Coordinates of C-alpha atoms in Angstrom, one line a residue:
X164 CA 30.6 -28.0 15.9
X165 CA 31.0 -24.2 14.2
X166 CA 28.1 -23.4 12.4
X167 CA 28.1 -20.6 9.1
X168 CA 24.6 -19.5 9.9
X169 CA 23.1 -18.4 13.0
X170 CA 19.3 -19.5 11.6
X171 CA 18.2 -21.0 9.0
X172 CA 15.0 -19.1 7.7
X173 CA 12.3 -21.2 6.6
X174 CA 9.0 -19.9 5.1
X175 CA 6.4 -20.8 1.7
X176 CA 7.0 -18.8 -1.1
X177 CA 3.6 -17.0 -0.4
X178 CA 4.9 -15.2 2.5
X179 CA 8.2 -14.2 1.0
X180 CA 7.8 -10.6 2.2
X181 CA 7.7 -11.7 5.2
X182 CA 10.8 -14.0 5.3
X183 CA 12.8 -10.4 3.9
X184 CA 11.5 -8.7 6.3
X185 CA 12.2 -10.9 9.4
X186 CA 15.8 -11.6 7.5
X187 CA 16.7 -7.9 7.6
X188 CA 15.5 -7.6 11.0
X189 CA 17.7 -10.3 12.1
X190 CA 20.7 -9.6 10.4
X191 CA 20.2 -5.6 11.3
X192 CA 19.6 -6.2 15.1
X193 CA 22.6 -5.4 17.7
X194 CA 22.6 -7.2 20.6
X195 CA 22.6 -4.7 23.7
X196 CA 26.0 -3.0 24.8
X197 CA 25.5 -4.4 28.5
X198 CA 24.9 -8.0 26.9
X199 CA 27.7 -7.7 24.6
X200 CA 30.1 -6.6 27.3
X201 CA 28.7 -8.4 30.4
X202 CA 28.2 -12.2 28.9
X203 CA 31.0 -12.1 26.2
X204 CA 28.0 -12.3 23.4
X205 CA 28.2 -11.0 19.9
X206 CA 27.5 -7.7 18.9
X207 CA 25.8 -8.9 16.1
X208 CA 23.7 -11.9 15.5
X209 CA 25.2 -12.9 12.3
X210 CA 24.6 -14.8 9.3
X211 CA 20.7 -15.7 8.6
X212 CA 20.0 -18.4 5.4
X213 CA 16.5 -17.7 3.6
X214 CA 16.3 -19.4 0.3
X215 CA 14.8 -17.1 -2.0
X216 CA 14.2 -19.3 -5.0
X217 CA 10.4 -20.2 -6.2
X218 CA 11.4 -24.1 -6.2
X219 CA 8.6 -26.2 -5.8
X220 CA 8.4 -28.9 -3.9
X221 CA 10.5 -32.0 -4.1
X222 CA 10.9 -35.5 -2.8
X223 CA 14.1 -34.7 -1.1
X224 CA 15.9 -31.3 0.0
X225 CA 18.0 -29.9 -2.6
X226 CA 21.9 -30.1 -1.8
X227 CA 22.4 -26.0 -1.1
X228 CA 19.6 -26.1 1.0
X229 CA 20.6 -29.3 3.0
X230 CA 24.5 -27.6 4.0
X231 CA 22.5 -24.7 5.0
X232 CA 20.4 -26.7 7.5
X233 CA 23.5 -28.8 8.5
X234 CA 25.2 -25.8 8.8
X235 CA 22.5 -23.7 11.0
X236 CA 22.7 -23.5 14.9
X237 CA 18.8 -22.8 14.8
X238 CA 15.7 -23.1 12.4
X239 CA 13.2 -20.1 12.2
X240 CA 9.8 -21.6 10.8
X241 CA 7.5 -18.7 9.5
X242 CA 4.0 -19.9 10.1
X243 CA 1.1 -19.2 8.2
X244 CA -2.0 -21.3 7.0
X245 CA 0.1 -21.4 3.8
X246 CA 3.4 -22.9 5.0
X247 CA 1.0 -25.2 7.1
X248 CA 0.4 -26.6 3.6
X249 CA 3.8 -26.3 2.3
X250 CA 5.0 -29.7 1.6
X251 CA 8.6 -27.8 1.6
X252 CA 8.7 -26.8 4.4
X253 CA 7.5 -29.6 6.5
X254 CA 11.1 -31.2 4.8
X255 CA 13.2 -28.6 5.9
X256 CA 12.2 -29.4 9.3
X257 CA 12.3 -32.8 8.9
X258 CA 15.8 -32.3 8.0
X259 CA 16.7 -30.0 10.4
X260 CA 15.0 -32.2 13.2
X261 CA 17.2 -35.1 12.1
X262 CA 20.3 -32.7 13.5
X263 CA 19.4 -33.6 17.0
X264 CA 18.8 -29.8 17.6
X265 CA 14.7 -30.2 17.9
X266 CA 15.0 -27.5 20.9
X267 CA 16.4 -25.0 18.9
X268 CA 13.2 -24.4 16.3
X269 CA 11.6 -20.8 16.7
X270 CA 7.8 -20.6 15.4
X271 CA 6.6 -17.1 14.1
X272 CA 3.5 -16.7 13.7
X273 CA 2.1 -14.0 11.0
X274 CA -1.4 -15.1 10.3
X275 CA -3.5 -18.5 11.6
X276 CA -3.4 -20.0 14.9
X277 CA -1.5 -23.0 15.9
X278 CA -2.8 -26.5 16.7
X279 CA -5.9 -25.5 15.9
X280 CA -7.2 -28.4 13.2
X281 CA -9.0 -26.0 11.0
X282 CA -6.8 -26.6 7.7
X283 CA -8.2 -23.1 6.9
X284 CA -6.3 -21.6 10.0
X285 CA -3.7 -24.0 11.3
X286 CA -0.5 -21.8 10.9
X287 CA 1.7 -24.7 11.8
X288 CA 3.6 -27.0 9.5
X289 CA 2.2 -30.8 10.2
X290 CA 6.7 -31.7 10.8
X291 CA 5.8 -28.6 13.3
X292 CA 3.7 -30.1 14.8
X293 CA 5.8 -33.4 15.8
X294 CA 9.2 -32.5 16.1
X295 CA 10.8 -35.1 18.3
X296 CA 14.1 -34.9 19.6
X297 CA 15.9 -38.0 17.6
X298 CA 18.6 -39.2 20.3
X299 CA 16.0 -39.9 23.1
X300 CA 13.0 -42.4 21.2
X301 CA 9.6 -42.7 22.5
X302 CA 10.1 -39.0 23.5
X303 CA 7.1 -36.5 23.6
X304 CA 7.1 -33.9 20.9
X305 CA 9.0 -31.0 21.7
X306 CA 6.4 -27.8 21.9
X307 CA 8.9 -25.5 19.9
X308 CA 9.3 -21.7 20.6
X309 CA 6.3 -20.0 20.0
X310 CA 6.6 -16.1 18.5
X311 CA 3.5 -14.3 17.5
X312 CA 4.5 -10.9 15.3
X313 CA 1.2 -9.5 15.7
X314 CA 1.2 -8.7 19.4
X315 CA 4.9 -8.9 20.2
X316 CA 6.1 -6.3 17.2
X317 CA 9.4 -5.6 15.5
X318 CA 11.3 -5.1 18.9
X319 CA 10.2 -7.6 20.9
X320 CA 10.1 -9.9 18.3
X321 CA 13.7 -9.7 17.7
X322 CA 14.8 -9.5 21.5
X323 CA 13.1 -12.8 22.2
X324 CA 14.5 -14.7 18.9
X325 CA 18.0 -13.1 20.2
X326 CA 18.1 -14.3 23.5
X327 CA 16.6 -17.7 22.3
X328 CA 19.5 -18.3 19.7
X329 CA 21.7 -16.9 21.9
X330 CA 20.8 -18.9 24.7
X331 CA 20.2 -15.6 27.7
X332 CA 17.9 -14.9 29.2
X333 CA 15.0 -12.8 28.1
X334 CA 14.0 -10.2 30.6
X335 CA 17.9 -9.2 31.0
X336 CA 18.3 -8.8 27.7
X337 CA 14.8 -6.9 27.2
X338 CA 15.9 -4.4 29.8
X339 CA 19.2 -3.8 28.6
X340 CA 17.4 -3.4 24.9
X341 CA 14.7 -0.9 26.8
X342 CA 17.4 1.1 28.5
X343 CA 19.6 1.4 24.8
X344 CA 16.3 2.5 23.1
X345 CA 15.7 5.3 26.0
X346 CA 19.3 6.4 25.8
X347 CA 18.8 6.5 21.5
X348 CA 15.8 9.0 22.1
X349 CA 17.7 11.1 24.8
X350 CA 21.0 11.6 22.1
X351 CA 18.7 11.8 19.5
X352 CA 16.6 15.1 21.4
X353 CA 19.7 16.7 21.6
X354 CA 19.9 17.3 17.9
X355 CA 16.3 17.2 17.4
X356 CA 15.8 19.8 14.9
X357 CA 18.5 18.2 12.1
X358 CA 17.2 15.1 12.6
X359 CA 13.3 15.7 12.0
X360 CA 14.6 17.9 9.0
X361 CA 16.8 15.3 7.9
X362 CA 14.0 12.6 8.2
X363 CA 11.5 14.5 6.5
X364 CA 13.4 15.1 3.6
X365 CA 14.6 11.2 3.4
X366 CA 11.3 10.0 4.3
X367 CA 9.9 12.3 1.2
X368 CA 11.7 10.2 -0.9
X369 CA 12.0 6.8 0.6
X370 CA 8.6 5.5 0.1
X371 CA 8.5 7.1 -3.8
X372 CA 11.5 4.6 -4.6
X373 CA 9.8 1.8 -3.2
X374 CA 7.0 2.7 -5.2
X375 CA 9.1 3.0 -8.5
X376 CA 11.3 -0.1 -7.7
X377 CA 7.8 -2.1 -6.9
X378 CA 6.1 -0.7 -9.7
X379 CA 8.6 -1.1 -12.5
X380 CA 10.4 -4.8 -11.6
X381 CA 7.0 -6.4 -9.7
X382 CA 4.6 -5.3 -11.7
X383 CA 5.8 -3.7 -14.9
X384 CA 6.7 -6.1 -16.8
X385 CA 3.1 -7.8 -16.6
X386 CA 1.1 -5.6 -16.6
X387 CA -1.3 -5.6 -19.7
X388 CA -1.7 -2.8 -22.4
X389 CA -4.7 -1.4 -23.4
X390 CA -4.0 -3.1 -26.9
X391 CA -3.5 -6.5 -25.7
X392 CA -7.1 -7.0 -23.6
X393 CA -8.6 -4.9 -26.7
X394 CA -7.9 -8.5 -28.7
X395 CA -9.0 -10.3 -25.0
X396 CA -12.5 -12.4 -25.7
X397 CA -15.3 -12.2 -22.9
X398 CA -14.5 -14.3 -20.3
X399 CA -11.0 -14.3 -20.9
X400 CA -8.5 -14.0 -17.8
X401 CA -5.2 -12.5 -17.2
X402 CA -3.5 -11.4 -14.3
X403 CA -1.3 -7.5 -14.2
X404 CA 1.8 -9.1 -12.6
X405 CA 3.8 -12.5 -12.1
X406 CA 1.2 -15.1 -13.1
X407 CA 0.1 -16.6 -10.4
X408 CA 2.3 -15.3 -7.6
X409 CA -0.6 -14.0 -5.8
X410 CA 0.9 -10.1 -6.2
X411 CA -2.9 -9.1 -7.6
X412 CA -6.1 -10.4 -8.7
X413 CA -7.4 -12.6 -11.5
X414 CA -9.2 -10.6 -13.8
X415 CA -12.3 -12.1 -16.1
X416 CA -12.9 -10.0 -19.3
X417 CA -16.6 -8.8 -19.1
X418 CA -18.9 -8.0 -21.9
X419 CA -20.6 -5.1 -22.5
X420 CA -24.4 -5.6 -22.1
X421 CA -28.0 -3.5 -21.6
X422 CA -29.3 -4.0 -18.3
X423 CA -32.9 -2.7 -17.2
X424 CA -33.0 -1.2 -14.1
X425 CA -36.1 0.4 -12.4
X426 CA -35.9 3.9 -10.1
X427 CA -39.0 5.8 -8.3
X428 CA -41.5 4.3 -6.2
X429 CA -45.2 2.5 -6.6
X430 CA -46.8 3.9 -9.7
X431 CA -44.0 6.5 -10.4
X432 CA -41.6 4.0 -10.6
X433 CA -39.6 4.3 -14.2
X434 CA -37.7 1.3 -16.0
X435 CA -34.1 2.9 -17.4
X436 CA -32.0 1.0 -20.1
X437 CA -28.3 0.8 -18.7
X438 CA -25.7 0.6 -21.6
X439 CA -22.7 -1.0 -19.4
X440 CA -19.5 -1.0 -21.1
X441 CA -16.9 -3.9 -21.2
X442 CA -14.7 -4.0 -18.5
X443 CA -12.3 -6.4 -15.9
X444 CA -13.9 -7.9 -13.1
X445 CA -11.9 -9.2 -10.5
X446 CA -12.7 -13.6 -10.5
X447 CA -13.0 -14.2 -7.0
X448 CA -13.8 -11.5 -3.9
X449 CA -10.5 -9.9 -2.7
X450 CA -9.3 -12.2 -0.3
X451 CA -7.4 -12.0 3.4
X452 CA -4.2 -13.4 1.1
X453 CA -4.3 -10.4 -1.7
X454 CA -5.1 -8.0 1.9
X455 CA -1.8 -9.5 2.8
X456 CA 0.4 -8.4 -0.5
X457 CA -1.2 -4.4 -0.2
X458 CA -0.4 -4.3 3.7
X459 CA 3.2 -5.8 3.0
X460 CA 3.9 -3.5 0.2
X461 CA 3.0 0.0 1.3
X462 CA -1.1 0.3 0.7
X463 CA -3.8 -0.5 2.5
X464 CA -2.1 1.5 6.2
X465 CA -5.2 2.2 7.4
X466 CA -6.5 -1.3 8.1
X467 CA -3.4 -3.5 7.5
X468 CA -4.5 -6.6 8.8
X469 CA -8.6 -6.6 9.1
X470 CA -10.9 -8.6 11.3
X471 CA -11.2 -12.2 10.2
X472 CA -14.0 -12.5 13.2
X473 CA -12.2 -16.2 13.8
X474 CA -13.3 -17.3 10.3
X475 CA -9.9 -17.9 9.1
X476 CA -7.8 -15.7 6.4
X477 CA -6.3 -17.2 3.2
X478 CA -8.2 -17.6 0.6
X479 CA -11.5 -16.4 2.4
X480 CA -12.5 -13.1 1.3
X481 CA -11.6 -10.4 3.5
X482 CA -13.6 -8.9 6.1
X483 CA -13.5 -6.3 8.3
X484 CA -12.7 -3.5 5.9
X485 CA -14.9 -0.3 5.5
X486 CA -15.7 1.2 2.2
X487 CA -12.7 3.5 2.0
X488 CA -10.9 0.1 2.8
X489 CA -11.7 -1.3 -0.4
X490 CA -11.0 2.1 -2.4
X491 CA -7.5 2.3 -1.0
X492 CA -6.7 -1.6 -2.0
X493 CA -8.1 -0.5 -5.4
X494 CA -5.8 2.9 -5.9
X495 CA -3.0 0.5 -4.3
X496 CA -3.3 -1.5 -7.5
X497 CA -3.4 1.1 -9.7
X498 CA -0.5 3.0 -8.3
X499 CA 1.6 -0.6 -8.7
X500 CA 0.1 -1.2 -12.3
X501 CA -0.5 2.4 -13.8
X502 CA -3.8 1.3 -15.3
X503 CA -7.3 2.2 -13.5
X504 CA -8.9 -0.1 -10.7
X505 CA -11.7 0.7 -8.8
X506 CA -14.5 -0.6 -7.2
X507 CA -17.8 -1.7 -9.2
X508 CA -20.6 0.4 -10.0
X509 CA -23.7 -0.5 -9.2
X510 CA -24.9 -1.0 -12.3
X511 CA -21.8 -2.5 -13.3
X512 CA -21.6 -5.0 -10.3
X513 CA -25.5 -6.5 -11.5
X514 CA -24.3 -6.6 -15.1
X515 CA -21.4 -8.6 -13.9
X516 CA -23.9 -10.3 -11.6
X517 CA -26.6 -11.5 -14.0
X518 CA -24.1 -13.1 -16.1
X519 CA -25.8 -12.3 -19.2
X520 CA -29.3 -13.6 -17.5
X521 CA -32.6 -12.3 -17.1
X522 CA -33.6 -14.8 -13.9
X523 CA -34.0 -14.2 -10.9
X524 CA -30.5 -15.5 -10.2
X525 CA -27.6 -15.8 -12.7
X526 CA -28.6 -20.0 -12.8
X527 CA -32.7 -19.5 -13.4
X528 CA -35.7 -18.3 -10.9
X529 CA -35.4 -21.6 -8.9
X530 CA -32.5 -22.0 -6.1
X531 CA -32.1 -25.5 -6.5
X532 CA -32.9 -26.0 -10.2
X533 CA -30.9 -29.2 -10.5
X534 CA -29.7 -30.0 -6.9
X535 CA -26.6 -28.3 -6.5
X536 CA -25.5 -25.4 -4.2
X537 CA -24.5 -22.3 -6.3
X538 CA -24.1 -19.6 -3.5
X539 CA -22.9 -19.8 0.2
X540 CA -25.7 -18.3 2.3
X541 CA -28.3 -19.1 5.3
X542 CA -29.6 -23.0 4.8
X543 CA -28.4 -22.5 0.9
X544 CA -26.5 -26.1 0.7
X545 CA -28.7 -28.4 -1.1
X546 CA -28.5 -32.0 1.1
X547 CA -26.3 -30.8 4.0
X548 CA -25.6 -27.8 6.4
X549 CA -24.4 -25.0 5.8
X550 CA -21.2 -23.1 7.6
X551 CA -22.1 -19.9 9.4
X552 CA -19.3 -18.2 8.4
X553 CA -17.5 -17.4 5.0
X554 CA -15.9 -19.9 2.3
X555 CA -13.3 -19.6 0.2
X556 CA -13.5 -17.8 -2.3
X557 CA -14.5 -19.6 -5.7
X558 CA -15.9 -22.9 -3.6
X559 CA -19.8 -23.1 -5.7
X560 CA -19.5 -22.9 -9.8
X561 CA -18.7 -19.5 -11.6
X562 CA -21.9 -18.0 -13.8
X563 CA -21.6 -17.4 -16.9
X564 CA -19.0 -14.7 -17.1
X565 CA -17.0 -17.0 -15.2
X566 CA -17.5 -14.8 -12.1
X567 CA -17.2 -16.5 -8.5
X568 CA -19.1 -15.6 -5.2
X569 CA -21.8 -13.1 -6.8
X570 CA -23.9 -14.7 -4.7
X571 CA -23.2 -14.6 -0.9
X572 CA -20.5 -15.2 0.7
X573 CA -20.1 -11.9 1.6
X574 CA -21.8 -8.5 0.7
X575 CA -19.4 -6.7 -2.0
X576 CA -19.2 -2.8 -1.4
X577 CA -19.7 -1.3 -5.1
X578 CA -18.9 2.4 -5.7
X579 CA -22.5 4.1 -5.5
X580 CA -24.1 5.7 -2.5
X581 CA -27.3 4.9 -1.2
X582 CA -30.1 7.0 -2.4
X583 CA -33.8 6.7 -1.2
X584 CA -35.8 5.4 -4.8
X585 CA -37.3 9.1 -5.4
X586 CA -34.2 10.6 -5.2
X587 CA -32.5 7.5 -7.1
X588 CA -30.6 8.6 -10.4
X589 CA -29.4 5.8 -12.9
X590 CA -27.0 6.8 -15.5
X591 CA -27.5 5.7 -19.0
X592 CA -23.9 4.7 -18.7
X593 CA -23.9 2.7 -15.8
X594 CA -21.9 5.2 -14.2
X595 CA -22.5 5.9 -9.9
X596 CA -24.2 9.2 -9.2
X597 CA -22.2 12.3 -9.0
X598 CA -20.8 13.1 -5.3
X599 CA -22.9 16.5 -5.6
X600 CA -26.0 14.6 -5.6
X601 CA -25.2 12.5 -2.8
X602 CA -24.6 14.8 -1.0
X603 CA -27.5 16.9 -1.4
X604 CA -29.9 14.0 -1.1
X605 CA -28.1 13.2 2.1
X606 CA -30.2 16.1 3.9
X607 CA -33.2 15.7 1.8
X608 CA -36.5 15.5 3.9
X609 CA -36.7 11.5 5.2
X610 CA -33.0 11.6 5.6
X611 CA -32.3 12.6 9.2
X612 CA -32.0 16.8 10.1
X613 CA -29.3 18.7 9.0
X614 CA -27.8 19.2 5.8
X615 CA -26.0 15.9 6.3
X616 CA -22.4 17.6 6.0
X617 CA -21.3 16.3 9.3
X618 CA -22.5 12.8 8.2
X619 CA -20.9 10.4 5.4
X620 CA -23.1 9.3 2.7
X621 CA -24.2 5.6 3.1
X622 CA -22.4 3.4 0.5
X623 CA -24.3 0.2 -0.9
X624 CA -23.2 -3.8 -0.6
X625 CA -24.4 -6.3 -3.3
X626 CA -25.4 -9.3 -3.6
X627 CA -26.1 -11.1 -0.2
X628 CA -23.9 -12.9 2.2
X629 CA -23.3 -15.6 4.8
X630 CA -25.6 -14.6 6.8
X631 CA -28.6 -13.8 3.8
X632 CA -31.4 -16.0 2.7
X633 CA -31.8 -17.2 -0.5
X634 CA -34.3 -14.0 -1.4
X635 CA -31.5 -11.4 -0.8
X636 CA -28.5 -13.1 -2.9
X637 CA -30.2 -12.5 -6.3
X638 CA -28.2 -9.7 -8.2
X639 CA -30.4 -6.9 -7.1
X640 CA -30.3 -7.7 -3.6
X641 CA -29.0 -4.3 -2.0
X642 CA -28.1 -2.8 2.0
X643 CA -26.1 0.6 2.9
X644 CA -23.9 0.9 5.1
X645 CA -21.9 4.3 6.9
X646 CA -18.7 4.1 4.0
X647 CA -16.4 3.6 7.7
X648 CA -18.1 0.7 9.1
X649 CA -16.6 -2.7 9.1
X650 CA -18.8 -6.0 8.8
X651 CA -18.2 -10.2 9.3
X652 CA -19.9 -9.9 6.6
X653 CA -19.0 -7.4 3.9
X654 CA -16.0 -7.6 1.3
X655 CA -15.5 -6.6 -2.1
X656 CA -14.4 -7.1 -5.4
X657 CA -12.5 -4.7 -7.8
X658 CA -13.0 -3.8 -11.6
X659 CA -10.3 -2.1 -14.4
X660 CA -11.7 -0.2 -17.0
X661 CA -10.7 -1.5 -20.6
X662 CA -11.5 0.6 -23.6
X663 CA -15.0 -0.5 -25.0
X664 CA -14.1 0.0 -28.8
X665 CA -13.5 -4.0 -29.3
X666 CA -17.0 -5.5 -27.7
X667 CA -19.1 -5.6 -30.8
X668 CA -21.4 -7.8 -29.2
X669 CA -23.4 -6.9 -26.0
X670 CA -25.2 -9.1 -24.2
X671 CA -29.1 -8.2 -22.2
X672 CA -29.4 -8.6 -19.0
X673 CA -32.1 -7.4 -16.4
X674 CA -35.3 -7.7 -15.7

């Protein structure tokens, strides 16, 4: 039987970058010279199918994308924790198993582990899991073709999904794709000079476009005007792109409010009213899955996929990401929306914290006031025990503000650096310190000697994690960290700065 596709490419709509990407690999790659020549093979691979509609999921396989399977020698499951939950694709490879062709399904794997019954981390698709070869019943499932992106890269990727829908061998084809690549860099040496000149100037404008393209289709069209959050309630959400297709964060609309705040030490400490404007404050921490969209779309290069210390990714928040981490997923998002993201301040992040409270935490002074957990921390979970490890995201109640996770979970890097509380300095405005005097408290006596200049400030985490007891998640609770360390236990959230002329009300917070 002549098939019209070479693969059919089968993936959830939350990894859709990915599907594009692996499609254009695909359909780009050229099957080695040697091969080509040697064992009468193609020089390309051919057609790839990857449905590209946001269809949801259905009791039975729509009629386009049934031919397609019919019509595919092979099926190419992308798997992730979320197509492990995809009801659509466990029916495209129940369909395509019903083809008799159960040896020809290639797993990639971009995030999660397979078989491992966590539904947090399982990356394969339950119909995955049991494909069984339908002309010989009573059969044991057939393992299919396991292809992990992260440690095999582009390349090798693509050399072993050739050879397997191609049916060669793999090291032959390997070699003859290693000795191509080495004969590539010697013609390319030759005319070194044009080339890199050439490439400079092209890659000078590449990324730009992308940017443009990204920022004016993905993201433009959603993204909300000043105007329009000005007439925006507390506690209303919205969402700077596609509604929920995951391409940013939820946003909750945040009153303005006077928080008390206390600086010095012993008997010269000094209580400071904090007049915090309105702002945006991210819902829920940012998690592995909003990571995911940055890393896939140009930002967040230095760390593009961070530690998940075997906790899982999806929607847990992320770990593993230092300071400057969080401030580059931040400029990310305001390079894709044009309006201002950044971290929290300090003052900002208790504000948000308090939820308009005075307690000791955002629900009253007692932890269990009325027997139910509220934050995910060390023996927090009222009747039962708690996971040593993170949740996700949004698991316990919101406070008031309708914020998630101010409480544990993870610590949340806020913009501030870490001063000693002599040296402290609170703006009026709830604004972080000036870099200047970081820096020059940074070599202050008490601080280590130097001047500090060959040192980073320390940056500060609120609001207790995981791993805290229930007397560091209240919304003062405060560590500092070097801004470049990474933690199993450290995240953050993000804010955008709305104009503060339409918050008539204010609401006290503090101590």
């Amino acid at each position: 039987m002549s098939h019209t596709y070479r693969a059919f490419i089968s993936y959830s709509q939350h990894d859709r970058e990915w599907g594009k990407r692996i499609h254009r690999w695909l359909e780009t790659y050229r099957v080695p010279l040697g091969s080509a020549v040697d064992l009468r093979l193609p020089d390309r691979l051919g057609k790839f199918f990857r449905d590209d509609e946001d269809m949801a999921a259905a009791a039975d396989i729509a009629g386009t994308v049934r031919e397609a399977l019919q019509g595919s020698e092979s099926l190419i499951v992308i798997c992730s924790p979320r197509s492990a939950k995809s009801a659509w694709v466990s029916a495209e490879i129940e369909h395509f198993r019903q083809t008799g062709r159960a040896s020809k399904v290639f797993a990639v794997i971009i995030d999660g582990k397979p078989n491992s019954g966590d539904p947090d981390t399982e990356c394969f698709p339950p119909a995955l899991r049991a494909v069984k070869d339908p002309e010989t019943p009573g059969a044991m499932p057939v393992e299919p073709v396991g292809l992990d992106v992260r440690s095999d890269g582009r390349a090798r990727l693509c050399a072993r999904l050739a050879a397997g829908l191609l049916d060669v061998g793999f090291d032959d084809l390997w070699q003859r794709d290693l000795r191509r690549r080495r004969a590539n860099r010697v013609r390319a040496g030759a005319v070194a000079a044009g080339v890199l000149a050439a490439g400079a100037l092209l890659f000078g404008f590449q990324e730009p476009l992308k940017q443009m393209y990204r920022k004016s289709l993905v993201y433009g069209p959603f993204v909300h005007a000043a105007a329009a959050l000005d007439r925006l309630p507390a506690g209303a959400s919205f969402e700077d792109c596609r509604p929920r297709s995951g391409d940013c964060p939820e946003m909750i609309m945040v009153p303005a409010g006077d928080l008390v705040r206390r600086a010095g030490r012993d008997e010269q400490e000094t209580e400071i009213l904090v007049a915090v404007q309105r702002l945006a404050v991210s819902r829920h921490e940012i998690t592995h899955e909003d990571w995911a969209v940055c890393a896939a779309r140009g930002g967040c290069r230095e760390t593009p996929l961070p530690d998940d210390y075997g906790m899982g990714r999806g929607t847990r928040p992320v770990t593993g990401v230092s300071w400057h981490d969080a401030r580059a997923y931040a400029d990310w998002l305001s390079a894709m929306t044009g309006k201002s993201y950044r971290l929290l301040t300090e003052s900002e992040w208790e504000h948000a914290a308090r939820g308009g409270t005075a307690t000791t935490y955002a629900w009253g002074d007692a932890f269990f006031p009325d027997e139910v957990t509220r934050a995910h921390c060390y023996i927090c979970t009222w009747g039962g025990n708690t996971p040593q490890q993170t949740l996700p995201v949004g698991t316990y109640p919101p406070n008031n503000f309708g914020l998630h996770d101010m409480a544990g979970n993870v610590w949340e890097w806020v913009e501030d650096c870490y001063l000693f509380p002599e040296d402290m300095v609170i703006a009026a405005d709830g604004s972080a310190p000036p870099e200047e005097t970081c820096r020059r408290t940074l070599g202050s006596p008490g601080h280590g000697p130097g001047s500090g200049l060959d040192r980073e400030v320390p940056r500060l985490l609120a609001g207790g994690s995981w791993r805290s007891g229930q007397l560091d998640v209240t919304p003062v609770s405060r560590i500092h960290e070097d801004p470049k360390a990474a933690r199993n236990d450290a995240g953050f959230r993000v804010a955008r700065e709305v104009s503060p002329a339409s918050s008539p009300d204010r609401d006290a917070g503090g101590p």
